[in-house]
Amino acid sequence: MAKKIVTFGELMLRLAPEGYERFVQAQKYGATYGGGEANVAVSLANYGFHAAFVTRLPEHEIGQAGVNALRKFGVDTSYIMRGGERVGIYFLEKGASQRPSKVIYDRANSAIYGAERESFDWKKIFAEAQWFHFTGITPALNDNLAGICLDACKEAKKAGVTVSCDLNYRKKLWSREKAGQAMGELCKYVDVCIANEEDAADVFGIYAACTDVTAGQVSSEGYKEVAWQLSERFGFQKVAITLRESLSANDNLWSAMLYDGKEYYFSRKYSMHIVDRVGGGDSFGGGLIAACLNDYEPQKAIEFAVAASCLKHSIEGDFNMVSLDEVERLAGGDASGRVQR
């Protein structure tokens, strides 16, 4: 029987102009679905796990289209609550060269905003589950959802389920102060913490030395101290930090670090030409969870997670539509991009 992972968050409708058009140019928008925790669930389903996604969506056709998008990739949608009037939307303008990508949210009062704490039977949801994953985006939506995340974390610990969290700070959703307070409480129940090169500073005020993210300068050594401080403060079993060196909107250097409480493990560094970077961190999280559940040793685990995310940057849309074999091939050193026949 496949190992069961539960993720909880908001599924959103993504509307994006064609190619690299700006919002003010667009005559038409492509429509797809995505969202941090949903993206992780799709990755894990593609790797052969039983991935269950929990959310609340309207019963109308737009909500059902979102459910169908998840089912297409084998995600278990049986725990999705139905209700509310609207699906949250985000508009994405893809950046190019020195022009950054831009996101505009239209998600206020979406279905999940009205979710009630008593509606989720976490004991039932976590039956036979090995892992629970959420991100800092969900508790940022409102205080009630922060409470639902806390309920889920507490029940997961009772059930002996490993809990992971991607800090995923979004300044458009809440302040650093509010994030630090809410995530500080939730992280008491987290076993595996995932962050990007800025999250620890934004949420907990933990800064990496010799790093200037806006200038594309990331000190790998500086993040050892960040991971250690996070682990000391919250007792995390593992801390994983992605390290993005942004040369432009199209070209990044991509690597990551894993700290297991004793040793630091750094992945190889990939030079990526980006097709779509949204969901890159989620694909890393999905890869790391898969590696942990497959009992990979730490170096192999961080190589797998980074390879999975590297491949995602070549795929349009939020979802990382790659197989276990494709990730393992890249993680094993086949980065040529040659045609596979």
GROMACS .gro file of C-alpha atoms in nm:
model
  341
    1MET     CA    1   0.000   0.000   0.000
    2ALA     CA    2   0.130   0.342  -0.098
    3LYS     CA    3   0.231   0.573   0.186
    4LYS     CA    4  -0.028   0.842   0.258
    5ILE     CA    5   0.052   1.213   0.272
    6VAL     CA    6  -0.205   1.480   0.362
    7THR     CA    7  -0.169   1.842   0.252
    8PHE     CA    8  -0.397   2.133   0.348
    9GLY     CA    9  -0.438   2.471   0.181
   10GLU     CA   10  -0.615   2.674  -0.085
   11LEU     CA   11  -0.657   2.565  -0.445
   12MET     CA   12  -0.656   2.870  -0.671
   13LEU     CA   13  -0.746   2.950  -1.027
   14ARG     CA   14  -0.442   3.089  -1.207
   15LEU     CA   15  -0.502   3.336  -1.490
   16ALA     CA   16  -0.200   3.432  -1.698
   17PRO     CA   17  -0.151   3.634  -2.018
   18GLU     CA   18  -0.004   3.446  -2.311
   19GLY     CA   19   0.374   3.412  -2.317
   20TYR     CA   20   0.550   3.714  -2.171
   21GLU     CA   21   0.274   3.967  -2.230
   22ARG     CA   22   0.210   4.225  -1.961
   23PHE     CA   23  -0.127   4.257  -1.790
   24VAL     CA   24  -0.197   4.581  -1.976
   25GLN     CA   25  -0.134   4.406  -2.310
   26ALA     CA   26  -0.333   4.090  -2.253
   27GLN     CA   27  -0.632   4.011  -2.472
   28LYS     CA   28  -0.675   3.660  -2.335
   29TYR     CA   29  -0.572   3.464  -2.025
   30GLY     CA   30  -0.484   3.099  -1.990
   31ALA     CA   31  -0.661   2.927  -1.699
   32THR     CA   32  -0.499   2.659  -1.484
   33TYR     CA   33  -0.513   2.562  -1.116
   34GLY     CA   34  -0.250   2.563  -0.845
   35GLY     CA   35  -0.158   2.653  -0.490
   36GLY     CA   36   0.128   2.564  -0.257
   37GLU     CA   37  -0.006   2.254  -0.085
   38ALA     CA   38  -0.197   2.133  -0.391
   39ASN     CA   39   0.126   2.153  -0.592
   40VAL     CA   40   0.300   1.934  -0.333
   41ALA     CA   41   0.017   1.681  -0.349
   42VAL     CA   42   0.044   1.655  -0.729
   43SER     CA   43   0.419   1.598  -0.709
   44LEU     CA   44   0.377   1.320  -0.456
   45ALA     CA   45   0.096   1.154  -0.653
   46ASN     CA   46   0.323   1.157  -0.958
   47TYR     CA   47   0.590   0.977  -0.753
   48GLY     CA   48   0.344   0.699  -0.667
   49PHE     CA   49   0.232   0.806  -0.319
   50HIS     CA   50  -0.123   0.830  -0.186
   51ALA     CA   51  -0.148   1.210  -0.177
   52ALA     CA   52  -0.464   1.354  -0.022
   53PHE     CA   53  -0.540   1.726  -0.054
   54VAL     CA   54  -0.771   1.897   0.195
   55THR     CA   55  -0.943   2.227   0.119
   56ARG     CA   56  -1.286   2.388   0.072
   57LEU     CA   57  -1.423   2.465  -0.274
   58PRO     CA   58  -1.759   2.581  -0.410
   59GLU     CA   59  -1.997   2.323  -0.554
   60HIS     CA   60  -2.031   2.509  -0.885
   61GLU     CA   61  -1.849   2.423  -1.207
   62ILE     CA   62  -1.539   2.635  -1.143
   63GLY     CA   63  -1.488   2.460  -0.811
   64GLN     CA   64  -1.546   2.123  -0.972
   65ALA     CA   65  -1.295   2.204  -1.247
   66GLY     CA   66  -1.037   2.255  -0.971
   67VAL     CA   67  -1.121   1.916  -0.820
   68ASN     CA   68  -1.093   1.759  -1.165
   69ALA     CA   69  -0.751   1.917  -1.218
   70LEU     CA   70  -0.624   1.739  -0.908
   71ARG     CA   71  -0.791   1.409  -0.993
   72LYS     CA   72  -0.620   1.412  -1.332
   73PHE     CA   73  -0.290   1.352  -1.154
   74GLY     CA   74  -0.423   1.095  -0.907
   75VAL     CA   75  -0.462   1.320  -0.603
   76ASP     CA   76  -0.714   1.197  -0.344
   77THR     CA   77  -0.988   1.463  -0.332
   78SER     CA   78  -1.224   1.277  -0.098
   79TYR     CA   79  -1.153   1.512   0.195
   80ILE     CA   80  -1.234   1.832   0.007
   81MET     CA   81  -1.519   2.020   0.172
   82ARG     CA   82  -1.774   2.184  -0.059
   83GLY     CA   83  -1.923   2.524   0.012
   84GLY     CA   84  -1.876   2.896  -0.036
   85GLU     CA   85  -1.929   3.104  -0.348
   86ARG     CA   86  -1.595   3.160  -0.514
   87VAL     CA   87  -1.259   3.009  -0.601
   88GLY     CA   88  -0.959   3.224  -0.514
   89ILE     CA   89  -0.780   3.368  -0.817
   90TYR     CA   90  -0.428   3.485  -0.881
   91PHE     CA   91  -0.311   3.666  -1.191
   92LEU     CA   92   0.044   3.593  -1.307
   93GLU     CA   93   0.252   3.812  -1.536
   94LYS     CA   94   0.567   3.624  -1.632
   95GLY     CA   95   0.886   3.826  -1.607
   96ALA     CA   96   1.167   3.831  -1.861
   97SER     CA   97   1.527   3.941  -1.846
   98GLN     CA   98   1.551   4.212  -1.578
   99ARG     CA   99   1.171   4.256  -1.552
  100PRO     CA  100   1.043   4.045  -1.261
  101SER     CA  101   0.730   3.833  -1.261
  102LYS     CA  102   0.429   3.986  -1.091
  103VAL     CA  103   0.138   3.830  -0.901
  104ILE     CA  104  -0.193   3.999  -0.823
  105TYR     CA  105  -0.424   3.818  -0.579
  106ASP     CA  106  -0.802   3.815  -0.600
  107ARG     CA  107  -0.875   3.569  -0.323
  108ALA     CA  108  -1.060   3.761  -0.049
  109ASN     CA  109  -1.369   3.576   0.075
  110SER     CA  110  -1.297   3.266  -0.131
  111ALA     CA  111  -1.448   2.937  -0.019
  112ILE     CA  112  -1.166   2.847   0.216
  113TYR     CA  113  -1.194   3.181   0.398
  114GLY     CA  114  -1.526   3.063   0.540
  115ALA     CA  115  -1.406   2.718   0.643
  116GLU     CA  116  -1.515   2.622   0.994
  117ARG     CA  117  -1.279   2.448   1.235
  118GLU     CA  118  -1.532   2.180   1.327
  119SER     CA  119  -1.583   2.087   0.960
  120PHE     CA  120  -1.253   1.901   0.939
  121ASP     CA  121  -1.238   1.559   1.102
  122TRP     CA  122  -0.861   1.544   1.130
  123LYS     CA  123  -0.865   1.212   1.314
  124LYS     CA  124  -1.040   1.057   1.014
  125ILE     CA  125  -0.826   1.245   0.763
  126PHE     CA  126  -0.501   1.128   0.926
  127ALA     CA  127  -0.609   0.762   0.944
  128GLU     CA  128  -0.318   0.555   0.804
  129ALA     CA  129  -0.128   0.872   0.710
  130GLN     CA  130   0.249   0.902   0.749
  131TRP     CA  131   0.295   1.271   0.670
  132PHE     CA  132   0.117   1.609   0.692
  133HIS     CA  133   0.228   1.918   0.500
  134PHE     CA  134   0.116   2.280   0.504
  135THR     CA  135   0.270   2.616   0.418
  136GLY     CA  136   0.282   2.962   0.571
  137ILE     CA  137   0.041   3.082   0.302
  138THR     CA  138  -0.263   2.912   0.455
  139PRO     CA  139  -0.248   3.055   0.810
  140ALA     CA  140  -0.177   3.395   0.652
  141LEU     CA  141  -0.525   3.406   0.497
  142ASN     CA  142  -0.708   3.472   0.825
  143ASP     CA  143  -0.698   3.389   1.195
  144ASN     CA  144  -0.953   3.111   1.156
  145LEU     CA  145  -0.737   2.928   0.904
  146ALA     CA  146  -0.436   2.968   1.132
  147GLY     CA  147  -0.650   2.796   1.396
  148ILE     CA  148  -0.743   2.515   1.157
  149CYS     CA  149  -0.374   2.462   1.077
  150LEU     CA  150  -0.301   2.445   1.449
  151ASP     CA  151  -0.582   2.189   1.500
  152ALA     CA  152  -0.439   1.979   1.218
  153CYS     CA  153  -0.084   1.994   1.359
  154LYS     CA  154  -0.199   1.890   1.705
  155GLU     CA  155  -0.402   1.598   1.571
  156ALA     CA  156  -0.114   1.493   1.345
  157LYS     CA  157   0.119   1.472   1.644
  158LYS     CA  158  -0.137   1.266   1.835
  159ALA     CA  159  -0.154   1.028   1.540
  160GLY     CA  160   0.224   0.997   1.513
  161VAL     CA  161   0.227   1.171   1.174
  162THR     CA  162   0.539   1.358   1.062
  163VAL     CA  163   0.464   1.728   1.006
  164SER     CA  164   0.640   1.949   0.751
  165CYS     CA  165   0.595   2.317   0.684
  166ASP     CA  166   0.723   2.545   0.410
  167LEU     CA  167   0.749   2.890   0.571
  168ASN     CA  168   0.653   3.055   0.238
  169TYR     CA  169   0.628   3.415   0.359
  170ARG     CA  170   0.400   3.634   0.146
  171LYS     CA  171   0.420   4.005   0.228
  172LYS     CA  172   0.095   4.071   0.041
  173LEU     CA  173  -0.092   3.850   0.289
  174TRP     CA  174   0.043   3.953   0.631
  175SER     CA  175   0.311   4.145   0.816
  176ARG     CA  176   0.638   4.002   0.939
  177GLU     CA  177   0.521   4.052   1.298
  178LYS     CA  178   0.197   3.861   1.245
  179ALA     CA  179   0.378   3.588   1.055
  180GLY     CA  180   0.635   3.547   1.330
  181GLN     CA  181   0.368   3.511   1.597
  182ALA     CA  182   0.147   3.263   1.411
  183MET     CA  183   0.426   3.055   1.259
  184GLY     CA  184   0.611   3.051   1.590
  185GLU     CA  185   0.315   2.871   1.747
  186LEU     CA  186   0.266   2.632   1.454
  187CYS     CA  187   0.634   2.544   1.429
  188LYS     CA  188   0.623   2.390   1.777
  189TYR     CA  189   0.457   2.092   1.607
  190VAL     CA  190   0.674   2.081   1.294
  191ASP     CA  191   0.936   1.812   1.234
  192VAL     CA  192   1.069   1.921   0.894
  193CYS     CA  193   1.103   2.292   0.815
  194ILE     CA  194   1.142   2.407   0.455
  195ALA     CA  195   1.238   2.764   0.366
  196ASN     CA  196   1.382   2.967   0.085
  197GLU     CA  197   1.678   3.203   0.116
  198GLU     CA  198   1.460   3.485   0.256
  199ASP     CA  199   1.192   3.315   0.469
  200ALA     CA  200   1.384   3.274   0.793
  201ALA     CA  201   1.469   3.644   0.794
  202ASP     CA  202   1.116   3.756   0.701
  203VAL     CA  203   0.934   3.534   0.951
  204PHE     CA  204   1.176   3.489   1.241
  205GLY     CA  205   1.438   3.760   1.195
  206ILE     CA  206   1.717   3.507   1.136
  207TYR     CA  207   1.956   3.644   0.873
  208ALA     CA  208   2.228   3.473   0.671
  209ALA     CA  209   2.569   3.638   0.674
  210CYS     CA  210   2.730   3.760   0.352
  211THR     CA  211   2.405   3.739   0.156
  212ASP     CA  212   2.228   3.997  -0.060
  213VAL     CA  213   1.932   3.828  -0.228
  214THR     CA  214   1.840   4.125  -0.447
  215ALA     CA  215   2.193   4.131  -0.586
  216GLY     CA  216   2.188   3.756  -0.648
  217GLN     CA  217   2.456   3.694  -0.385
  218VAL     CA  218   2.383   3.393  -0.164
  219SER     CA  219   2.636   3.261   0.086
  220SER     CA  220   2.593   2.888   0.135
  221GLU     CA  221   2.800   2.899   0.451
  222GLY     CA  222   2.578   3.169   0.601
  223TYR     CA  223   2.278   2.939   0.585
  224LYS     CA  224   2.441   2.684   0.814
  225GLU     CA  225   2.387   2.929   1.098
  226VAL     CA  226   2.029   2.997   0.983
  227ALA     CA  227   1.944   2.626   0.982
  228TRP     CA  228   2.110   2.574   1.320
  229GLN     CA  229   1.919   2.863   1.477
  230LEU     CA  230   1.588   2.739   1.340
  231SER     CA  231   1.657   2.391   1.468
  232GLU     CA  232   1.762   2.516   1.812
  233ARG     CA  233   1.457   2.739   1.848
  234PHE     CA  234   1.195   2.483   1.745
  235GLY     CA  235   1.358   2.142   1.773
  236PHE     CA  236   1.315   2.058   1.403
  237GLN     CA  237   1.443   1.717   1.299
  238LYS     CA  238   1.541   1.856   0.959
  239VAL     CA  239   1.577   2.202   0.807
  240ALA     CA  240   1.596   2.241   0.430
  241ILE     CA  241   1.673   2.575   0.265
  242THR     CA  242   1.661   2.642  -0.108
  243LEU     CA  243   1.929   2.877  -0.238
  244ARG     CA  244   1.827   3.075  -0.545
  245GLU     CA  245   2.084   3.302  -0.708
  246SER     CA  246   1.876   3.517  -0.939
  247LEU     CA  247   2.076   3.639  -1.236
  248SER     CA  248   1.761   3.757  -1.414
  249ALA     CA  249   1.393   3.659  -1.438
  250ASN     CA  250   1.494   3.393  -1.692
  251ASP     CA  251   1.820   3.261  -1.553
  252ASN     CA  252   1.888   3.139  -1.199
  253LEU     CA  253   2.142   2.927  -1.021
  254TRP     CA  254   1.962   2.673  -0.804
  255SER     CA  255   2.080   2.461  -0.512
  256ALA     CA  256   1.980   2.376  -0.155
  257MET     CA  257   2.103   2.272   0.187
  258LEU     CA  258   1.976   2.012   0.432
  259TYR     CA  259   2.057   2.009   0.804
  260ASP     CA  260   1.965   1.699   1.005
  261GLY     CA  261   2.066   1.829   1.346
  262LYS     CA  262   2.419   1.695   1.310
  263GLU     CA  263   2.552   1.749   0.959
  264TYR     CA  264   2.502   1.995   0.673
  265TYR     CA  265   2.448   1.862   0.322
  266PHE     CA  266   2.469   2.081   0.011
  267SER     CA  267   2.334   1.982  -0.328
  268ARG     CA  268   2.498   2.038  -0.662
  269LYS     CA  269   2.416   2.371  -0.827
  270TYR     CA  270   2.206   2.391  -1.143
  271SER     CA  271   2.213   2.671  -1.398
  272MET     CA  272   1.850   2.702  -1.504
  273HIS     CA  273   1.686   2.879  -1.796
  274ILE     CA  274   1.335   2.928  -1.660
  275VAL     CA  275   1.010   2.850  -1.837
  276ASP     CA  276   0.790   2.901  -1.528
  277ARG     CA  277   0.922   2.948  -1.174
  278VAL     CA  278   0.587   2.948  -0.988
  279GLY     CA  279   0.565   2.628  -0.785
  280GLY     CA  280   0.941   2.584  -0.777
  281GLY     CA  281   0.956   2.579  -0.399
  282ASP     CA  282   0.657   2.347  -0.377
  283SER     CA  283   0.823   2.100  -0.614
  284PHE     CA  284   1.129   2.108  -0.387
  285GLY     CA  285   0.906   2.032  -0.087
  286GLY     CA  286   0.736   1.746  -0.269
  287GLY     CA  287   1.072   1.604  -0.366
  288LEU     CA  288   1.208   1.627  -0.012
  289ILE     CA  289   0.900   1.459   0.137
  290ALA     CA  290   0.924   1.180  -0.121
  291ALA     CA  291   1.294   1.132  -0.046
  292CYS     CA  292   1.231   1.116   0.329
  293LEU     CA  293   0.948   0.866   0.290
  294ASN     CA  294   1.169   0.656   0.063
  295ASP     CA  295   1.437   0.659   0.336
  296TYR     CA  296   1.703   0.821   0.119
  297GLU     CA  297   2.020   0.910   0.304
  298PRO     CA  298   2.058   1.288   0.349
  299GLN     CA  299   2.284   1.367   0.053
  300LYS     CA  300   2.066   1.168  -0.185
  301ALA     CA  301   1.755   1.330  -0.037
  302ILE     CA  302   1.871   1.687  -0.099
  303GLU     CA  303   1.995   1.599  -0.448
  304PHE     CA  304   1.656   1.447  -0.532
  305ALA     CA  305   1.461   1.747  -0.401
  306VAL     CA  306   1.673   1.999  -0.590
  307ALA     CA  307   1.659   1.795  -0.911
  308ALA     CA  308   1.279   1.773  -0.885
  309SER     CA  309   1.255   2.148  -0.845
  310CYS     CA  310   1.503   2.216  -1.123
  311LEU     CA  311   1.281   2.020  -1.362
  312LYS     CA  312   0.972   2.208  -1.247
  313HIS     CA  313   1.124   2.536  -1.366
  314SER     CA  314   1.101   2.394  -1.720
  315ILE     CA  315   0.726   2.325  -1.700
  316GLU     CA  316   0.435   2.565  -1.757
  317GLY     CA  317   0.182   2.590  -1.475
  318ASP     CA  318   0.198   2.534  -1.100
  319PHE     CA  319   0.215   2.154  -1.109
  320ASN     CA  320   0.542   1.960  -1.141
  321MET     CA  321   0.450   1.701  -1.402
  322VAL     CA  322   0.754   1.477  -1.377
  323SER     CA  323   0.805   1.114  -1.285
  324LEU     CA  324   1.024   0.955  -1.021
  325ASP     CA  325   1.252   0.818  -1.293
  326GLU     CA  326   1.300   1.160  -1.453
  327VAL     CA  327   1.401   1.315  -1.122
  328GLU     CA  328   1.636   1.032  -1.033
  329ARG     CA  329   1.802   1.056  -1.374
  330LEU     CA  330   1.878   1.426  -1.327
  331ALA     CA  331   1.980   1.378  -0.962
  332GLY     CA  332   2.216   1.105  -1.081
  333GLY     CA  333   2.400   1.349  -1.307
  334ASP     CA  334   2.224   1.331  -1.645
  335ALA     CA  335   2.174   1.704  -1.700
  336SER     CA  336   2.244   1.707  -2.075
  337GLY     CA  337   1.884   1.760  -2.184
  338ARG     CA  338   1.944   1.521  -2.476
  339VAL     CA  339   1.645   1.364  -2.647
  340GLN     CA  340   1.538   1.042  -2.475
  341ARG     CA  341   1.467   0.769  -2.735
   0.00000   0.00000   0.00000
